[in-house]
């Protein structure tokens, strides 16, 4: 069995290389214009968009595993440029259904004969995806939805995961060190995510957990699982039909308040992320429907995320900082979450945040949307050596998709206003103010202590200076090797001067003795070349900023 998996993996690896070959050649030429020689090529935004379309076609051709990989990559602006994120964001997990004869084999292997397991079974699937498809049946006199794992998908996924792992060293040749780290983590994350999504026992457990978290909430409905007709490859649950959440005309015919519907959806996800710590991570319109009474139905919990208490706290702080338009607090929160490097240029990122908020705000200072801010921030992530934690990437994706659904329901929907009201109702803003007061009190106590301690210490320092007994130790941080380079240049300069003077003296004393003149002149010429090369090295004193306000504006204009 292991040998068969390996053989399939080798074959899939060759197929993947064949599909990605045009992109591999293009990226190789980016590094060296003529493959074996030449400098780097400048890649325009239009070229990136064209390559992203090629990548999209390749992923679709390679099938289920790579469709899922593309969806995951669309949430990772720390790995791909914005043009790729935009194109891959449209990737839909929609593939032709497997024949019923194949799905029947999987169903009967798990639950026995179909006629015995269910009262009746409709063999035409109502939805299909890369990993599974859903059918309608009757069980115990009630309609149920039966989700069946796609036949043979396990072997294909395992072979593809090995092929992806073998492909990593090649991909890392075309990206920076920090993104190579993120890409390697992404491979591990993807393997874990897709295996979890194929495990319907895991999905049922998540479904029940979220259902319990909202058991007292009348705004949403989550299907009830049927444990006796479910296992790791088949998931049977309550059948709940409804109107698609983005079918605005049908919702208006039902007389449903779309603004209230959008508000309920937003508040539901805020509770999942900020309070419960487990959330439905695939909120596209195909997984959200509306009942005739206005309640929202959630489908498909295969893709889900978890948020630990620390990240929950930081997300709350981020929302509050955005609501208050406090750029410093936004940056501090992003740094504490690990999204921004502590060494990031705060002035540059502050300018980015100010431009993003100003651009999104519009005429009314309160009418701006967090999704626009996130898009502006994400467009800078690829410019900086950042690492985006997996579940934080999922939170960003969910926030963007949910806001898109909400704006479809109500073009004037105010995301920030709803989030601010929710955080205020739950007491988070009061807690934030209380923390500020406590921190201010602690800082005041430390200031008083410092005022008492500093004068005696300062007097001792001045006494030592007066006695000429003051020593100052200075430590210079030189991560770029500037001081080392200056020292080398100084030594080269001294040797060059000495050699030049020696050569002149020898030539003056013995102008016909070419051996003596050459013995003095050749080392001098060698030192001169070394000195010249030290000034030609790119990693010298000059440094080019990675991101400026000007190139942000240029990108936005494009």
Coordinates of C-alpha atoms in Angstrom, one line a residue:
X1 CA 0.0 0.0 0.0
X2 CA 2.8 2.4 0.9
X3 CA 4.6 1.6 -2.4
X4 CA 1.4 2.4 -4.3
X5 CA 1.0 5.7 -2.5
X6 CA 4.6 6.6 -3.3
X7 CA 4.3 5.6 -7.0
X8 CA 1.1 7.8 -7.2
X9 CA 2.9 10.6 -5.4
X10 CA 5.8 10.4 -7.9
X11 CA 3.4 10.5 -10.8
X12 CA 1.5 13.5 -9.3
X13 CA 4.8 15.3 -8.7
X14 CA 5.6 15.0 -12.4
X15 CA 2.1 16.2 -13.3
X16 CA 2.4 19.2 -11.0
X17 CA 5.8 20.1 -12.4
X18 CA 4.3 19.9 -15.9
X19 CA 1.4 22.2 -15.0
X20 CA 3.6 24.7 -13.2
X21 CA 6.4 24.6 -15.7
X22 CA 5.5 27.9 -17.5
X23 CA 5.5 29.7 -14.1
X24 CA 8.7 28.0 -13.0
X25 CA 10.4 29.3 -16.2
X26 CA 9.0 32.8 -15.6
X27 CA 10.2 33.0 -12.0
X28 CA 13.6 31.7 -13.0
X29 CA 13.9 34.5 -15.6
X30 CA 12.9 36.9 -12.9
X31 CA 16.0 35.9 -11.0
X32 CA 18.3 35.9 -14.1
X33 CA 16.9 37.6 -17.2
X34 CA 18.5 35.0 -19.6
X35 CA 18.2 32.0 -17.2
X36 CA 22.0 31.5 -16.9
X37 CA 23.1 35.1 -16.8
X38 CA 21.8 38.6 -16.6
X39 CA 20.3 40.7 -13.8
X40 CA 16.8 40.5 -12.1
X41 CA 13.7 41.5 -14.1
X42 CA 11.2 44.0 -12.9
X43 CA 7.8 42.5 -12.7
X44 CA 4.8 44.7 -13.2
X45 CA 1.4 44.4 -11.5
X46 CA -0.2 43.4 -14.8
X47 CA 2.3 40.6 -15.2
X48 CA 1.5 39.3 -11.7
X49 CA -2.2 39.3 -12.5
X50 CA -1.6 37.3 -15.7
X51 CA 0.6 34.8 -13.8
X52 CA -2.1 34.5 -11.1
X53 CA -4.7 33.6 -13.8
X54 CA -2.3 30.9 -15.1
X55 CA -1.8 29.6 -11.5
X56 CA -5.6 29.5 -11.1
X57 CA -6.1 27.4 -14.2
X58 CA -3.3 25.0 -13.1
X59 CA -4.9 24.6 -9.7
X60 CA -8.3 23.8 -11.3
X61 CA -6.7 21.3 -13.6
X62 CA -4.8 19.5 -10.8
X63 CA -8.1 18.8 -9.0
X64 CA -9.5 18.8 -5.4
X65 CA -6.4 19.0 -3.3
X66 CA -5.0 21.9 -5.3
X67 CA -8.3 23.7 -5.3
X68 CA -8.3 23.6 -1.5
X69 CA -4.6 24.8 -1.6
X70 CA -5.6 27.7 -3.7
X71 CA -8.4 28.7 -1.3
X72 CA -5.9 28.5 1.6
X73 CA -3.3 30.6 -0.3
X74 CA -6.0 33.2 -1.0
X75 CA -6.0 33.9 2.8
X76 CA -2.2 34.4 3.0
X77 CA -1.1 37.9 1.9
X78 CA 2.1 37.2 3.8
X79 CA 3.1 34.7 1.1
X80 CA 1.6 36.0 -2.2
X81 CA 1.4 39.5 -3.7
X82 CA -2.0 41.2 -3.7
X83 CA -2.7 40.4 -7.4
X84 CA -2.6 36.7 -6.6
X85 CA -4.8 37.1 -3.6
X86 CA -7.4 38.9 -5.7
X87 CA -7.5 36.2 -8.4
X88 CA -7.4 33.2 -6.0
X89 CA -10.1 34.8 -3.9
X90 CA -12.6 33.9 -6.6
X91 CA -11.6 30.2 -6.6
X92 CA -14.8 28.2 -5.9
X93 CA -14.8 24.7 -4.4
X94 CA -17.2 23.5 -7.1
X95 CA -16.4 20.4 -9.1
X96 CA -18.6 17.9 -11.1
X97 CA -20.2 15.3 -8.8
X98 CA -19.0 11.8 -8.6
X99 CA -21.3 9.1 -10.1
X100 CA -23.9 7.8 -7.7
X101 CA -22.5 4.2 -8.2
X102 CA -19.2 5.3 -6.7
X103 CA -20.7 7.3 -3.8
X104 CA -23.0 4.4 -3.1
X105 CA -19.9 2.2 -2.4
X106 CA -18.6 4.6 0.2
X107 CA -22.1 4.9 1.8
X108 CA -22.6 1.2 2.0
X109 CA -19.1 0.5 3.3
X110 CA -19.9 2.7 6.3
X111 CA -23.6 2.2 7.0
X112 CA -24.6 -0.9 5.1
X113 CA -27.3 -1.3 2.4
X114 CA -28.9 2.1 1.5
X115 CA -32.4 0.7 1.7
X116 CA -31.8 -0.5 5.2
X117 CA -30.0 2.6 6.4
X118 CA -32.6 5.1 5.1
X119 CA -36.3 5.1 4.4
X120 CA -35.6 6.6 1.0
X121 CA -32.6 8.2 -0.8
X122 CA -32.5 10.7 -3.7
X123 CA -29.4 9.8 -5.8
X124 CA -29.1 13.2 -7.4
X125 CA -26.7 15.4 -5.2
X126 CA -27.9 18.8 -4.2
X127 CA -24.4 20.1 -3.9
X128 CA -20.9 19.0 -4.8
X129 CA -17.4 20.0 -3.6
X130 CA -13.9 18.8 -4.0
X131 CA -13.9 16.5 -1.0
X132 CA -17.6 15.5 -0.7
X133 CA -21.1 15.9 -1.9
X134 CA -24.5 16.2 -0.3
X135 CA -27.7 14.1 -1.0
X136 CA -31.2 14.3 0.4
X137 CA -32.8 11.3 2.1
X138 CA -35.5 10.3 4.6
X139 CA -34.7 8.8 8.0
X140 CA -37.1 8.2 10.8
X141 CA -39.9 10.0 8.9
X142 CA -37.8 13.2 8.6
X143 CA -35.8 14.6 5.7
X144 CA -32.1 14.6 6.2
X145 CA -29.0 15.8 4.4
X146 CA -26.3 13.1 3.8
X147 CA -22.8 14.3 3.2
X148 CA -20.6 11.6 1.6
X149 CA -16.8 11.8 1.2
X150 CA -15.8 11.7 -2.5
X151 CA -14.7 8.2 -3.6
X152 CA -11.0 7.6 -3.6
X153 CA -10.2 11.1 -2.4
X154 CA -8.0 9.8 0.5
X155 CA -5.3 8.3 -1.7
X156 CA -5.3 11.3 -4.0
X157 CA -4.9 13.7 -1.2
X158 CA -2.1 11.8 0.4
X159 CA -0.2 11.5 -2.9
X160 CA -0.8 15.2 -3.5
X161 CA 0.5 16.2 -0.1
X162 CA 3.7 14.3 -0.7
X163 CA 4.1 15.9 -4.1
X164 CA 3.6 19.4 -2.5
X165 CA 6.2 18.5 0.2
X166 CA 8.7 17.5 -2.5
X167 CA 7.9 20.7 -4.5
X168 CA 8.7 23.0 -1.5
X169 CA 12.5 23.1 -2.0
X170 CA 12.0 24.3 -5.6
X171 CA 9.5 27.0 -4.6
X172 CA 11.7 28.3 -1.9
X173 CA 14.3 29.3 -4.5
X174 CA 12.0 32.0 -5.7
X175 CA 11.0 33.7 -2.5
X176 CA 12.7 35.4 0.4
X177 CA 13.8 33.7 3.6
X178 CA 10.9 35.0 5.8
X179 CA 8.3 33.9 3.2
X180 CA 10.1 30.5 2.8
X181 CA 9.4 30.1 6.6
X182 CA 5.8 31.0 6.1
X183 CA 5.5 28.7 3.1
X184 CA 6.9 25.7 4.9
X185 CA 4.5 26.3 7.8
X186 CA 1.7 26.6 5.3
X187 CA 2.4 23.2 3.9
X188 CA 2.1 21.7 7.4
X189 CA -1.0 23.7 8.1
X190 CA -2.6 22.7 4.8
X191 CA -1.9 19.0 5.4
X192 CA -3.6 19.3 8.9
X193 CA -6.5 21.3 7.5
X194 CA -7.4 19.1 4.6
X195 CA -7.2 15.9 6.7
X196 CA -9.5 17.5 9.3
X197 CA -11.9 18.6 6.6
X198 CA -12.1 15.0 5.3
X199 CA -12.8 13.7 8.8
X200 CA -16.6 14.0 9.2
X201 CA -16.4 13.0 12.9
X202 CA -14.4 16.2 13.4
X203 CA -16.9 18.2 11.5
X204 CA -19.8 16.8 13.5
X205 CA -18.0 17.6 16.8
X206 CA -17.5 21.2 15.7
X207 CA -21.1 21.4 14.5
X208 CA -22.4 20.3 17.9
X209 CA -20.0 22.7 19.8
X210 CA -21.1 25.7 17.9
X211 CA -24.7 24.6 18.1
X212 CA -24.4 24.5 22.0
X213 CA -22.8 28.0 22.0
X214 CA -25.9 29.4 20.2
X215 CA -28.6 27.3 21.7
X216 CA -30.3 30.4 23.3
X217 CA -29.9 32.5 20.1
X218 CA -33.1 32.9 18.0
X219 CA -31.3 34.6 15.1
X220 CA -29.5 31.5 13.7
X221 CA -30.1 27.8 13.1
X222 CA -27.6 25.0 12.9
X223 CA -28.6 21.5 11.6
X224 CA -28.8 18.8 14.1
X225 CA -26.5 15.9 13.4
X226 CA -27.8 12.3 13.3
X227 CA -25.0 10.3 15.1
X228 CA -26.4 6.8 14.3
X229 CA -26.1 7.5 10.6
X230 CA -22.7 9.2 10.7
X231 CA -19.1 8.3 10.9
X232 CA -15.8 9.6 9.6
X233 CA -16.8 9.3 5.9
X234 CA -20.5 10.0 6.1
X235 CA -22.3 12.8 7.9
X236 CA -26.1 12.8 8.3
X237 CA -27.8 15.8 9.6
X238 CA -31.1 17.6 9.8
X239 CA -32.3 18.9 6.3
X240 CA -32.9 22.7 6.5
X241 CA -33.9 24.3 3.2
X242 CA -33.9 28.1 2.9
X243 CA -33.4 31.1 0.6
X244 CA -29.8 31.8 -0.4
X245 CA -28.6 34.8 1.7
X246 CA -27.4 36.8 -1.3
X247 CA -30.8 36.4 -3.2
X248 CA -31.9 39.9 -2.3
X249 CA -35.1 39.8 -4.5
X250 CA -36.4 36.6 -2.8
X251 CA -35.6 38.0 0.7
X252 CA -37.6 41.2 -0.2
X253 CA -40.5 39.1 -1.3
X254 CA -40.4 37.3 2.1
X255 CA -40.5 40.7 3.8
X256 CA -37.2 40.2 5.6
X257 CA -35.4 43.2 7.0
X258 CA -32.0 42.9 5.3
X259 CA -30.2 45.4 7.6
X260 CA -31.3 43.4 10.6
X261 CA -30.2 40.2 8.8
X262 CA -26.7 41.6 8.1
X263 CA -26.5 42.8 11.7
X264 CA -27.3 39.4 13.1
X265 CA -24.8 37.7 10.8
X266 CA -22.0 40.1 11.9
X267 CA -22.9 39.7 15.6
X268 CA -22.9 35.9 15.2
X269 CA -19.3 35.9 13.9
X270 CA -18.2 38.4 16.5
X271 CA -19.5 36.0 19.2
X272 CA -17.8 33.0 17.5
X273 CA -14.4 34.7 17.3
X274 CA -14.3 37.0 20.3
X275 CA -16.2 35.0 22.9
X276 CA -16.5 31.3 21.9
X277 CA -13.1 30.8 20.3
X278 CA -14.4 28.4 17.6
X279 CA -15.9 29.6 14.4
X280 CA -17.4 28.6 11.0
X281 CA -14.6 29.6 8.6
X282 CA -16.3 29.3 5.2
X283 CA -19.2 31.9 5.2
X284 CA -19.6 32.3 1.4
X285 CA -23.3 32.6 0.3
X286 CA -23.5 28.9 -0.7
X287 CA -23.1 28.0 3.0
X288 CA -25.6 30.5 4.3
X289 CA -29.4 30.5 3.8
X290 CA -32.3 32.3 5.4
X291 CA -35.5 30.7 6.7
X292 CA -38.9 32.3 6.0
X293 CA -38.9 33.8 9.6
X294 CA -35.5 35.5 9.0
X295 CA -33.3 33.1 10.9
X296 CA -29.9 32.3 9.3
X297 CA -29.0 28.7 8.5
X298 CA -25.3 27.7 8.6
X299 CA -24.1 24.8 6.4
X300 CA -20.8 23.0 6.1
X301 CA -18.6 23.1 9.2
X302 CA -15.7 21.2 7.5
X303 CA -13.6 24.4 7.4
X304 CA -13.4 25.8 10.9
X305 CA -11.0 27.8 13.0
X306 CA -10.1 28.2 16.7
X307 CA -8.8 31.3 18.4
X308 CA -6.9 31.2 21.7
X309 CA -7.7 33.7 24.5
X310 CA -4.6 35.8 23.8
X311 CA -5.6 36.4 20.1
X312 CA -9.2 37.0 21.2
X313 CA -8.1 39.8 23.4
X314 CA -5.9 41.3 20.7
X315 CA -8.7 41.1 18.2
X316 CA -10.9 43.1 20.6
X317 CA -8.2 45.6 21.1
X318 CA -7.8 45.9 17.3
X319 CA -11.5 46.5 16.7
X320 CA -11.5 49.2 19.4
X321 CA -8.4 50.9 18.0
X322 CA -10.0 50.9 14.5
X323 CA -13.2 52.4 15.9
X324 CA -11.2 55.1 17.8
X325 CA -8.9 55.6 14.7
X326 CA -5.9 55.2 17.0
X327 CA -3.1 54.3 14.7
X328 CA -0.5 53.7 17.4
X329 CA -2.9 51.2 19.2
X330 CA -3.6 49.5 15.9
X331 CA 0.2 49.0 15.3
X332 CA 0.8 47.9 18.9
X333 CA -2.0 45.3 18.6
X334 CA -0.7 43.9 15.3
X335 CA 2.9 43.7 16.7
X336 CA 1.6 41.8 19.8
X337 CA -0.4 39.4 17.7
X338 CA 2.8 38.6 15.7
X339 CA 1.5 40.0 12.5
X340 CA 4.0 42.9 12.4
X341 CA 7.7 42.7 13.2
X342 CA 8.7 44.6 16.3
X343 CA 11.4 46.2 14.2
X344 CA 8.9 47.5 11.5
X345 CA 9.2 51.1 10.5
X346 CA 6.3 52.5 12.5
X347 CA 6.3 55.8 10.6
X348 CA 5.8 54.0 7.3
X349 CA 3.1 51.6 8.6
X350 CA 1.5 54.6 10.4
X351 CA 1.3 56.4 7.1
X352 CA -0.3 53.2 5.5
X353 CA -2.9 53.0 8.3
X354 CA -3.7 56.7 8.0
X355 CA -4.2 56.5 4.3
X356 CA -6.3 53.4 4.6
X357 CA -8.6 54.9 7.2
X358 CA -8.8 58.2 5.3
X359 CA -9.6 56.4 2.1
X360 CA -12.3 54.2 3.7
X361 CA -13.9 56.9 5.8
X362 CA -15.6 58.9 3.1
X363 CA -17.6 62.1 3.8
X364 CA -19.0 60.8 7.1
X365 CA -16.2 60.1 9.6
X366 CA -18.1 57.1 10.9
X367 CA -19.0 55.5 7.6
X368 CA -16.0 53.3 6.8
X369 CA -15.6 49.6 6.6
X370 CA -13.1 47.3 8.2
X371 CA -12.7 45.3 5.0
X372 CA -11.3 48.3 3.2
X373 CA -8.8 48.8 5.9
X374 CA -7.8 45.1 5.9
X375 CA -7.3 45.2 2.1
X376 CA -5.0 48.2 2.4
X377 CA -3.1 46.5 5.3
X378 CA -2.9 43.2 3.4
X379 CA -1.5 44.9 0.3
X380 CA 1.5 46.0 2.4
X381 CA 2.0 42.6 4.1
X382 CA 3.8 41.2 1.1
X383 CA 6.2 44.1 1.2
X384 CA 7.4 43.3 4.7
X385 CA 9.0 40.2 6.1
X386 CA 6.0 39.1 8.2
X387 CA 4.5 35.9 9.4
X388 CA 0.7 35.5 9.5
X389 CA -0.6 33.0 12.1
X390 CA -2.9 30.4 10.5
X391 CA -6.1 31.2 12.5
X392 CA -5.5 34.9 12.3
X393 CA -5.4 34.5 8.4
X394 CA -8.7 32.7 8.7
X395 CA -10.1 35.5 10.8
X396 CA -9.1 38.0 8.2
X397 CA -10.6 36.0 5.4
X398 CA -13.9 35.5 7.4
X399 CA -14.1 39.2 8.2
X400 CA -13.7 40.1 4.6
X401 CA -16.3 37.5 3.3
X402 CA -18.8 38.3 6.0
X403 CA -18.6 42.0 5.3
X404 CA -19.1 41.3 1.6
X405 CA -22.3 39.4 2.4
X406 CA -23.5 42.2 4.7
X407 CA -22.9 44.9 2.1
X408 CA -24.8 42.8 -0.4
X409 CA -27.7 42.8 2.0
X410 CA -27.4 46.5 2.9
X411 CA -25.1 48.7 0.8
X412 CA -24.9 51.2 3.7
X413 CA -24.1 48.6 6.3
X414 CA -21.7 50.0 8.9
X415 CA -19.4 47.2 10.0
X416 CA -17.6 49.3 12.6
X417 CA -20.8 50.6 14.2
X418 CA -22.2 47.1 14.7
X419 CA -18.8 45.8 16.1
X420 CA -18.5 48.8 18.4
X421 CA -22.1 48.4 19.7
X422 CA -21.5 44.7 20.3
X423 CA -18.2 45.2 22.1
X424 CA -19.9 47.9 24.3
X425 CA -22.8 45.7 25.1
X426 CA -20.5 42.9 26.1
X427 CA -18.4 45.2 28.3
X428 CA -15.2 45.0 26.3
X429 CA -14.9 48.8 25.9
X430 CA -15.3 49.3 29.6
X431 CA -12.7 46.7 30.3
X432 CA -10.4 48.6 27.8
X433 CA -10.9 51.9 29.6
X434 CA -10.3 50.2 32.9
X435 CA -7.1 48.7 31.7
X436 CA -5.9 52.2 30.5
X437 CA -6.7 53.7 33.9
X438 CA -4.9 50.8 35.7
X439 CA -1.9 51.2 33.4
X440 CA -1.9 55.0 33.9
X441 CA -1.9 54.4 37.7
X442 CA 1.0 52.0 37.5
X443 CA 3.0 54.4 35.3
X444 CA 2.2 57.1 37.8
X445 CA 3.6 55.0 40.7
X446 CA 6.7 54.2 38.7
X447 CA 7.2 57.9 37.9
X448 CA 7.0 58.9 41.5
X449 CA 9.5 56.1 42.4
X450 CA 11.9 57.3 39.7
X451 CA 11.7 60.9 40.9
X452 CA 12.8 59.7 44.3
X453 CA 15.6 57.4 43.0
X454 CA 17.1 59.5 40.2
X455 CA 18.5 62.6 42.1
X456 CA 20.9 60.5 44.4
X457 CA 22.1 58.5 41.4
X458 CA 22.6 61.6 39.3
X459 CA 24.6 63.2 42.1
X460 CA 26.9 60.2 42.2
X461 CA 27.5 60.3 38.5
X462 CA 28.3 64.0 38.6
X463 CA 30.8 63.4 41.5
X464 CA 32.6 60.8 39.4
X465 CA 32.7 63.0 36.4
X466 CA 34.2 65.8 38.6
X467 CA 36.9 63.5 39.8
X468 CA 37.7 62.4 36.2
X469 CA 36.7 58.9 37.1
X470 CA 33.7 58.4 34.8
X471 CA 33.7 55.5 32.4
X472 CA 31.1 55.2 29.6
X473 CA 30.6 51.8 27.8
X474 CA 29.0 52.1 24.4
X475 CA 27.6 49.2 22.5
X476 CA 26.8 49.7 18.8
X477 CA 24.3 47.5 17.0
X478 CA 25.7 46.8 13.6
X479 CA 23.6 44.0 12.0
X480 CA 24.4 45.2 8.5
X481 CA 28.2 45.1 9.1
X482 CA 28.7 48.8 8.3
X483 CA 31.5 49.2 10.9
X484 CA 33.3 46.1 9.6
X485 CA 33.2 47.5 6.1
X486 CA 34.5 50.9 7.1
X487 CA 37.4 49.2 9.0
X488 CA 38.3 47.2 5.9
X489 CA 38.2 50.3 3.8
X490 CA 40.5 52.1 6.3
X491 CA 43.0 49.3 6.3
X492 CA 42.9 49.0 2.5
X493 CA 43.5 52.8 2.3
X494 CA 46.5 52.6 4.7
X495 CA 48.1 49.8 2.7
X496 CA 47.3 51.5 -0.6
X497 CA 49.0 54.7 0.6
X498 CA 52.0 52.8 1.9
X499 CA 52.3 50.7 -1.2
X500 CA 52.0 53.8 -3.5
X501 CA 54.7 55.7 -1.7
X502 CA 57.0 52.6 -1.6
X503 CA 56.5 52.1 -5.4
X504 CA 57.4 55.8 -6.1
X505 CA 60.5 55.5 -3.9
X506 CA 61.7 52.3 -5.6
X507 CA 61.1 53.7 -9.0
X508 CA 62.9 56.9 -8.2
X509 CA 66.0 55.1 -6.8
X510 CA 66.1 52.3 -9.5
X511 CA 64.0 53.3 -12.5
X512 CA 65.5 50.5 -14.7
X513 CA 64.9 47.7 -12.1
X514 CA 61.5 46.6 -13.3
X515 CA 61.5 43.6 -11.0
X516 CA 61.8 45.7 -7.9
X517 CA 59.2 48.2 -9.2
X518 CA 56.8 45.3 -10.0
X519 CA 57.4 43.7 -6.6
X520 CA 56.2 47.0 -5.0
X521 CA 53.6 47.9 -7.5
X522 CA 51.6 44.7 -8.0
X523 CA 50.6 44.3 -4.3
X524 CA 49.6 47.9 -4.4
X525 CA 47.5 47.4 -7.4
X526 CA 45.8 44.4 -5.7
X527 CA 45.0 46.4 -2.7
X528 CA 43.6 49.2 -4.9
X529 CA 41.3 46.6 -6.6
X530 CA 40.1 45.3 -3.2
X531 CA 39.3 48.9 -2.1
X532 CA 37.4 49.5 -5.3
X533 CA 35.4 46.3 -4.9
X534 CA 34.4 47.3 -1.3
X535 CA 32.7 50.3 -2.7
X536 CA 31.0 48.3 -5.4
X537 CA 29.4 45.8 -2.9
X538 CA 25.6 46.3 -2.7
X539 CA 25.4 45.5 1.0
X540 CA 27.2 48.7 1.9
X541 CA 25.9 51.7 3.8
X542 CA 23.1 52.6 1.5
X543 CA 19.7 51.0 2.1
X544 CA 16.6 51.3 0.0
X545 CA 13.3 51.5 1.8
X546 CA 10.9 48.6 1.1
X547 CA 7.7 50.7 1.2
X548 CA 6.9 54.3 0.8
X549 CA 3.8 56.5 0.8
X550 CA 4.5 57.2 -2.9
X551 CA 4.5 53.6 -4.1
X552 CA 1.3 52.9 -2.1
X553 CA -0.4 55.7 -4.0
X554 CA 1.0 54.4 -7.3
X555 CA -0.3 50.9 -6.5
X556 CA -3.8 52.3 -5.7
X557 CA -3.9 54.3 -8.9
X558 CA -3.0 51.2 -10.9

